[in-house]
Short mmCIF file of C-alpha atoms in Angstrom, two decimals:
data_model
loop_
_atom_site.label_atom_id
_atom_site.label_comp_id
_atom_site.label_asym_id
_atom_site.label_seq_id
_atom_site.Cartn_x
_atom_site.Cartn_y
_atom_site.Cartn_z
CA MET B 1 -4.73 33.16 -2.20
CA ASN B 2 -5.89 30.11 -0.23
CA ASN B 3 -4.28 27.08 -1.88
CA LYS B 4 -5.43 24.63 0.76
CA ILE B 5 -7.30 21.56 -0.43
CA LYS B 6 -10.66 21.09 1.24
CA ILE B 7 -10.74 17.41 2.15
CA ALA B 8 -12.89 15.03 4.20
CA GLN B 9 -12.13 11.60 5.61
CA ILE B 10 -14.76 8.96 5.01
CA GLY B 11 -14.44 6.35 7.73
CA VAL B 12 -12.45 5.87 10.91
CA SER B 13 -12.43 2.06 10.96
CA HIS B 14 -9.55 1.17 8.66
CA GLU B 15 -6.28 0.14 10.32
CA HIS B 16 -4.58 3.21 8.79
CA ALA B 17 -7.43 5.67 9.41
CA LEU B 18 -6.04 7.17 12.60
CA GLY B 19 -2.53 7.52 11.17
CA LYS B 20 -3.81 9.21 8.02
CA MET B 21 -5.79 11.74 10.04
CA GLU B 22 -2.78 12.45 12.25
CA THR B 23 -0.77 13.17 9.10
CA LEU B 24 -3.49 15.38 7.59
CA ARG B 25 -3.48 17.44 10.78
CA ARG B 26 0.30 17.88 10.50
CA MET B 27 -0.24 19.48 7.09
CA PRO B 28 -2.37 22.57 7.84
CA GLU B 29 -0.76 24.54 5.00
CA THR B 30 -1.84 21.87 2.52
CA PHE B 31 -5.21 20.57 3.71
CA GLU B 32 -8.34 22.07 5.21
CA ILE B 33 -10.15 19.20 6.94
CA ALA B 34 -13.86 19.78 6.36
CA GLY B 35 -15.16 16.80 8.30
CA VAL B 36 -15.07 13.08 8.95
CA THR B 37 -17.60 10.27 8.88
CA ASP B 38 -17.69 7.99 11.91
CA ASP B 39 -18.34 4.43 10.78
CA SER B 40 -17.15 2.83 14.02
CA ALA B 41 -20.54 1.13 14.47
CA THR B 42 -20.08 -0.87 11.25
CA TYR B 43 -20.40 -4.64 11.37
CA ALA B 44 -17.74 -5.04 8.70
CA ALA B 45 -14.51 -6.80 9.68
CA LYS B 46 -12.18 -4.24 11.21
CA PHE B 47 -9.15 -3.88 13.43
CA PRO B 48 -8.79 -0.10 13.78
CA ALA B 49 -5.89 1.59 15.50
CA ALA B 50 -6.62 2.54 19.10
CA GLY B 51 -7.28 6.15 20.00
CA THR B 52 -9.50 9.00 18.88
CA ALA B 53 -7.48 12.10 19.77
CA ALA B 54 -6.74 12.86 16.12
CA TYR B 55 -10.45 13.46 15.48
CA ALA B 56 -10.94 15.92 18.34
CA GLY B 57 -12.68 19.11 17.26
CA LEU B 58 -13.53 17.87 13.77
CA LYS B 59 -17.04 17.97 12.41
CA ILE B 60 -18.63 14.52 12.40
CA MET B 61 -21.07 14.00 9.55
CA THR B 62 -22.74 11.35 7.42
CA GLU B 63 -21.41 10.32 4.04
CA ASP B 64 -24.27 12.15 2.30
CA GLU B 65 -23.39 15.29 4.23
CA VAL B 66 -19.78 14.95 3.09
CA PHE B 67 -20.92 14.82 -0.53
CA ARG B 68 -22.82 18.07 0.02
CA ILE B 69 -19.89 20.05 1.51
CA PRO B 70 -19.55 23.23 -0.58
CA GLY B 71 -16.25 23.33 -2.44
CA LEU B 72 -15.10 19.87 -1.33
CA GLN B 73 -12.06 18.99 -3.44
CA ALA B 74 -11.02 15.51 -2.30
CA VAL B 75 -11.68 12.64 0.09
CA ILE B 76 -9.58 10.09 1.88
CA VAL B 77 -11.37 6.73 2.15
CA GLU B 78 -10.66 4.88 5.41
CA VAL B 79 -13.54 2.42 5.85
CA PRO B 80 -12.97 -1.32 6.53
CA ASN B 81 -11.32 -3.39 3.79
CA THR B 82 -14.50 -4.94 2.40
CA LYS B 83 -16.19 -1.53 2.21
CA LEU B 84 -13.36 0.34 0.49
CA VAL B 85 -14.26 -0.17 -3.16
CA PRO B 86 -18.06 0.32 -2.88
CA THR B 87 -17.40 3.54 -0.96
CA ALA B 88 -14.86 4.67 -3.52
CA ILE B 89 -17.32 4.08 -6.35
CA ARG B 90 -19.79 6.41 -4.63
CA CYS B 91 -17.03 9.02 -4.33
CA MET B 92 -16.21 8.54 -8.00
CA ARG B 93 -19.83 9.19 -8.93
CA HIS B 94 -19.55 12.51 -7.06
CA ASN B 95 -16.40 13.31 -9.10
CA LEU B 96 -14.19 13.46 -6.01
CA PRO B 97 -10.45 12.78 -6.26
CA MET B 98 -9.58 10.22 -3.62
CA HIS B 99 -6.85 8.63 -1.63
CA LEU B 100 -8.09 5.06 -1.19
CA ASP B 101 -6.60 2.86 1.47
CA LYS B 102 -5.54 -0.70 0.79
CA PRO B 103 -6.33 -3.27 -0.48
CA GLY B 104 -8.69 -3.03 -3.46
CA GLY B 105 -11.28 -5.43 -2.07
CA GLU B 106 -12.02 -9.10 -2.71
CA ASP B 107 -13.87 -8.58 -6.01
CA LEU B 108 -11.51 -7.91 -8.94
CA GLY B 109 -14.37 -6.98 -11.27
CA LEU B 110 -15.66 -4.32 -8.88
CA PHE B 111 -12.18 -2.85 -8.46
CA LYS B 112 -11.79 -2.78 -12.25
CA LYS B 113 -15.10 -0.89 -12.47
CA LEU B 114 -13.72 1.73 -10.08
CA LEU B 115 -10.47 2.10 -12.01
CA ILE B 116 -12.17 2.35 -15.41
CA GLY B 117 -14.62 4.92 -14.04
CA CYS B 118 -11.85 7.10 -12.62
CA MET B 119 -9.83 6.77 -15.80
CA GLU B 120 -12.77 7.83 -17.96
CA LYS B 121 -13.43 10.81 -15.70
CA ASN B 122 -9.71 11.69 -15.50
CA LEU B 123 -10.21 11.55 -11.74
CA PRO B 124 -7.16 11.23 -9.46
CA LEU B 125 -7.11 7.97 -7.52
CA GLN B 126 -4.17 7.25 -5.22
CA MET B 127 -3.90 3.81 -3.60
CA GLY B 128 -2.68 3.89 -0.02
CA TYR B 129 0.15 1.37 -0.19
CA MET B 130 2.33 2.55 2.63
CA PHE B 131 5.78 2.01 1.09
CA ARG B 132 5.20 4.32 -1.88
CA GLY B 133 6.55 7.25 0.10
CA ASN B 134 9.30 5.24 1.81
CA PRO B 135 12.71 6.60 0.65
CA ALA B 136 14.38 3.20 0.81
CA PHE B 137 11.76 1.57 -1.41
CA LYS B 138 11.93 4.51 -3.81
CA PHE B 139 15.72 4.13 -3.97
CA CYS B 140 15.35 0.40 -4.67
CA LEU B 141 12.97 1.11 -7.56
CA LYS B 142 15.44 3.63 -8.96
CA ILE B 143 18.45 1.31 -8.92
CA ILE B 144 16.47 -1.63 -10.34
CA ARG B 145 15.18 0.50 -13.21
CA GLU B 146 18.67 1.91 -13.84
CA ASN B 147 20.16 -1.61 -13.80
CA TRP B 148 22.49 -1.08 -10.83
CA LEU B 149 21.79 -4.62 -9.66
CA GLY B 150 21.92 -6.23 -13.09
CA GLU B 151 19.45 -9.00 -13.84
CA ILE B 152 17.32 -9.59 -10.74
CA PHE B 153 17.16 -13.28 -9.84
CA ALA B 154 15.67 -13.17 -6.32
CA ILE B 155 13.57 -10.94 -4.10
CA ASP B 156 12.63 -12.08 -0.61
CA CYS B 157 10.48 -9.95 1.67
CA ASP B 158 8.20 -10.22 4.67
CA MET B 159 5.59 -8.26 6.62
CA ASN B 160 5.66 -10.30 9.82
CA HIS B 161 4.40 -8.93 13.13
CA SER B 162 3.12 -10.06 16.52
CA TYR B 163 0.60 -7.39 17.48
CA GLY B 164 -3.13 -7.67 18.08
CA GLY B 165 -3.35 -10.92 20.03
CA SER B 166 -6.45 -13.07 19.67
CA ASP B 167 -8.51 -10.13 18.39
CA TYR B 168 -6.26 -9.83 15.36
CA GLN B 169 -6.52 -13.55 14.64
CA ALA B 170 -10.31 -13.25 14.73
CA TYR B 171 -10.06 -10.30 12.35
CA LEU B 172 -7.92 -12.27 9.89
CA SER B 173 -10.46 -15.10 9.91
CA LYS B 174 -12.91 -12.80 8.12
CA PHE B 175 -10.73 -12.81 5.00
CA ARG B 176 -10.30 -15.90 2.87
CA GLY B 177 -6.82 -14.64 2.00
CA GLY B 178 -5.93 -13.94 5.63
CA ILE B 179 -2.83 -11.92 6.38
CA MET B 180 -1.54 -12.12 2.79
CA PHE B 181 -4.62 -10.23 1.62
CA ASN B 182 -4.41 -7.73 4.46
CA LEU B 183 -0.66 -6.99 4.53
CA GLY B 184 1.03 -8.68 1.58
CA CYS B 185 -0.51 -6.06 -0.71
CA HIS B 186 2.07 -3.46 0.39
CA LEU B 187 4.95 -5.63 -0.82
CA ILE B 188 3.18 -6.84 -3.96
CA ASP B 189 2.67 -3.19 -4.96
CA PHE B 190 6.45 -2.71 -4.82
CA ILE B 191 7.23 -5.99 -6.60
CA VAL B 192 4.91 -5.24 -9.51
CA ALA B 193 6.39 -1.74 -9.80
CA ALA B 194 9.89 -3.24 -9.89
CA MET B 195 9.31 -6.39 -11.95
CA GLY B 196 5.98 -6.07 -13.78
CA PRO B 197 3.35 -8.83 -13.96
CA PRO B 198 4.68 -12.27 -12.98
CA GLU B 199 4.52 -15.40 -15.11
CA ASN B 200 2.88 -17.32 -12.30
CA VAL B 201 1.64 -16.83 -8.74
CA VAL B 202 1.57 -19.69 -6.22
CA PRO B 203 0.00 -19.13 -2.77
CA PHE B 204 0.69 -21.03 0.46
CA LEU B 205 -1.91 -20.09 3.07
CA LYS B 206 -1.22 -21.65 6.47
CA SER B 207 -2.38 -21.37 10.07
CA SER B 208 0.14 -21.23 12.90
CA GLY B 209 0.22 -20.97 16.67
CA THR B 210 -3.04 -21.65 18.47
CA ALA B 211 -5.14 -20.25 15.61
CA SER B 212 -7.74 -22.49 14.01
CA ASN B 213 -7.30 -23.57 10.41
CA THR B 214 -9.83 -20.92 9.40
CA VAL B 215 -7.29 -18.23 10.32
CA LYS B 216 -4.72 -17.86 7.56
CA ASN B 217 -2.14 -16.06 9.69
CA ASN B 218 1.02 -17.59 8.23
CA CYS B 219 1.18 -17.09 4.48
CA MET B 220 3.70 -17.11 1.70
CA SER B 221 3.33 -16.52 -2.00
CA VAL B 222 5.87 -17.16 -4.74
CA LEU B 223 5.81 -14.93 -7.80
CA GLU B 224 7.62 -16.45 -10.77
CA TYR B 225 9.47 -14.36 -13.35
CA PRO B 226 11.76 -15.35 -16.22
CA GLY B 227 14.96 -16.29 -14.41
CA ALA B 228 13.70 -15.04 -11.03
CA ALA B 229 11.60 -16.08 -8.08
CA VAL B 230 10.08 -13.67 -5.57
CA SER B 231 8.84 -14.72 -2.13
CA VAL B 232 6.42 -12.72 0.00
CA ARG B 233 5.87 -13.81 3.60
CA CYS B 234 3.35 -12.55 6.12
CA CYS B 235 2.91 -14.04 9.58
CA SER B 236 1.18 -12.66 12.66
CA GLN B 237 3.44 -14.74 14.91
CA GLY B 238 6.65 -12.97 13.89
CA ASP B 239 8.55 -9.81 14.81
CA ILE B 240 7.64 -6.47 13.28
CA THR B 241 11.18 -5.15 13.80
CA ARG B 242 12.51 -7.91 11.52
CA ARG B 243 10.38 -7.03 8.52
CA ALA B 244 12.84 -7.23 5.65
CA LEU B 245 13.48 -6.81 1.95
CA LYS B 246 16.33 -8.54 0.12
CA ILE B 247 16.99 -8.08 -3.58
CA ALA B 248 19.72 -9.97 -5.42
CA GLY B 249 20.92 -9.52 -8.99
CA THR B 250 23.89 -10.28 -11.17
CA GLY B 251 25.25 -6.79 -10.49
CA GLY B 252 24.75 -6.57 -6.73
CA TRP B 253 22.29 -6.79 -3.89
CA VAL B 254 20.50 -4.82 -1.18
CA GLU B 255 19.20 -5.71 2.27
CA LEU B 256 16.72 -3.53 4.15
CA CYS B 257 15.74 -4.39 7.72
CA PRO B 258 13.61 -2.97 9.24
CA LEU B 259 11.53 -1.72 6.33
CA GLU B 260 10.72 1.52 8.11
CA ARG B 261 11.33 3.12 11.50
CA PHE B 262 9.90 6.04 13.39
CA ASP B 263 11.83 5.65 16.64
CA GLY B 264 14.23 8.55 16.12
CA GLU B 265 16.91 6.27 14.63
CA ARG B 266 18.14 6.54 11.05
CA LEU B 267 16.72 4.29 8.34
CA THR B 268 19.63 2.54 6.60
CA MET B 269 20.10 -0.15 3.97
CA LYS B 270 23.04 -2.35 3.01
CA MET B 271 24.00 -2.28 -0.66
CA PHE B 272 26.70 -4.08 -2.61
CA ILE B 273 27.33 -3.14 -6.27
CA ARG B 274 29.88 -4.63 -8.65
CA GLU B 275 30.37 -1.48 -10.73
CA ASP B 276 30.69 2.22 -9.98
CA ARG B 277 27.39 4.08 -10.02
CA PRO B 278 26.59 7.80 -9.65
CA GLY B 279 27.54 8.75 -6.09
CA TYR B 280 28.68 5.22 -5.21
CA ARG B 281 31.89 3.30 -5.95
CA ALA B 282 31.84 -0.42 -6.56
CA GLY B 283 31.69 -2.36 -3.28
CA MET B 284 29.75 -2.31 -0.03
CA HIS B 285 27.75 0.68 1.20
CA ILE B 286 25.41 1.65 3.99
CA VAL B 287 22.81 3.86 2.35
CA ASP B 288 21.47 6.32 4.91
CA PHE B 289 17.95 7.70 4.42
CA GLY B 290 17.97 9.74 7.60
CA ILE B 291 15.42 9.96 10.40
CA GLN B 292 11.84 9.34 9.29
CA SER B 293 9.04 11.07 11.18
CA ASP B 294 5.86 10.28 9.24
CA ARG B 295 4.83 7.30 7.13
CA TYR B 296 2.18 9.03 5.03
CA MET B 297 3.23 12.66 4.57
CA GLU B 298 5.13 12.32 1.32
CA GLN B 299 2.35 10.33 -0.31
CA LEU B 300 -0.34 12.77 0.82
CA SER B 301 1.77 15.68 -0.42
CA GLU B 302 1.89 13.93 -3.78
CA PHE B 303 -1.88 13.47 -3.62
CA ALA B 304 -2.29 17.21 -3.07
CA GLY B 305 -0.28 17.83 -6.22
CA MET B 306 -2.49 15.40 -8.14
CA VAL B 307 -5.66 17.15 -6.92
CA ARG B 308 -4.29 20.55 -7.97
CA GLY B 309 -3.32 19.20 -11.37
CA GLU B 310 0.37 19.88 -10.72
CA LEU B 311 1.43 16.22 -10.70
CA SER B 312 0.50 13.06 -12.55
CA ASN B 313 0.09 9.87 -10.58
CA PRO B 314 3.38 7.95 -10.94
CA TYR B 315 1.35 4.73 -10.66
CA SER B 316 -0.99 4.02 -13.56
CA PHE B 317 -4.48 2.58 -13.35
CA LYS B 318 -3.11 -0.49 -15.13
CA HIS B 319 -0.46 -0.88 -12.42
CA ASP B 320 -3.09 -0.74 -9.67
CA TYR B 321 -5.16 -3.36 -11.52
CA VAL B 322 -2.18 -5.70 -11.91
CA VAL B 323 -1.32 -5.33 -8.22
CA GLN B 324 -4.86 -6.25 -7.24
CA LYS B 325 -4.94 -9.23 -9.57
CA VAL B 326 -1.62 -10.52 -8.28
CA LEU B 327 -2.74 -9.95 -4.69
CA LEU B 328 -5.94 -11.94 -5.16
CA ALA B 329 -3.96 -14.79 -6.73
CA ALA B 330 -1.35 -14.63 -3.94
CA SER B 331 -4.19 -14.74 -1.39
CA GLY B 332 -6.00 -17.70 -2.94
CA TYR B 333 -9.06 -15.87 -4.30
CA ILE B 334 -8.33 -16.51 -7.97
CA LYS B 335 -6.09 -18.79 -10.00
CA TRP B 336 -3.31 -17.12 -11.95
CA ARG B 337 -3.36 -17.91 -15.65
CA LYS B 338 0.17 -18.85 -16.65
CA ASN B 339 1.94 -15.95 -18.38
CA ASP B 340 -1.06 -13.69 -17.79
CA ALA B 341 -0.18 -10.29 -19.28
CA CYS B 342 -3.19 -8.66 -17.58
CA ASP B 343 -4.52 -7.54 -20.96
CA ASP B 344 -8.04 -7.80 -19.55
CA PHE B 345 -7.63 -4.21 -18.33
CA ASN B 346 -8.28 -1.66 -21.04
#
C-alpha cells in the first residue's frame, strides 16, 4: 500500500522555500512531490535563499495546474511574506491541507479569515515557525508547563544576524515592522506557547548601521505578563551564532546559545534547577540534544501525520491567531489593548 502523501510546493520565493524543498526530498518514504510553482518573477518583496538544485527534475507548473493535480493531498506554501495568506486562502478553498510558512501577513483580519475557514472545514493548517521542531525549545516548553522553573519572571531572546548585506536591508524596508515582523515571529510563537497572551506589548523599532530610518533593522519588543517581562530582540547587524534564549524563574533557569546548529556539533543547553526533577537532580546541568541534521524534518513529519488524520495539530487555531496579533503589535502595525484576552477569535 502506497502511504506517501502527494504534495506540491506553491512558490520558491520565500526565504525558507529552498530549505523546505530540500527536506521534502530527504523524505521520499513520506512524500511524493507532484510539482512546484515558480514564482521567482514576482514583484513582491522577497529575499529567497540562493540556489535551485533542490528543484532539479521536478515538474514546474502554474498554481491552477497544481489545483488540478489528480489525488493531490497537501501543499506547502512558500511564496513571499505578503502573498502567503491570500495564497493560503485559495488553497483552503480547494480543501487542501497546508503547511504555511511564516508570518501570517500584515492584515490580521485576513489571517483570521483563513483560520476560521480552515477550522470550519476541519482542514489541517500548520504554521512554519522554525523552532516548533527544535528539541531544545520543545524541552523548554515541557519544563515550563511542568513547573520545573517555578514562576517565570523573565525571558530574554534574540534572532540577530549579519547576513544579506545591503540587499537584505532593502528587503526589510518593504515591511513596516522590519526585522521584528520578519524574524521575531519565530520567538513570539514560542513565547505565546509558553506564557499565553501578554497583558501588554510595547515595540521599539529602530534603524542601525548605515541603513536609512525607513529600514527597521534593529528592533526590540517587550511583552508584559503578571510578574514577568519578556524581551525579543532582532537586529541585522548582529551575530547569528549568538542567537540566544534565556528563561529565569523562581525554581531555576535555562540558557540556550546558539538556538540551533547544523554544523555537526551537538546542540546543548545550560539548566539550573532548585529541586530534583525526573532524570535530573537539583543543581546545574548541560542538557544535550545531540547532533541536529535538519531544521524542518520533524515538523513536516508531524504535518504528514496531520494530513493522514493520525495526529492533531498541537497548536490550535486560537494559538496561531494570538501569535499573529502579538506579532503585529510587536512590529508596530497595531496597538495592543491592555489585558487583551484575544477573545475576538471565535
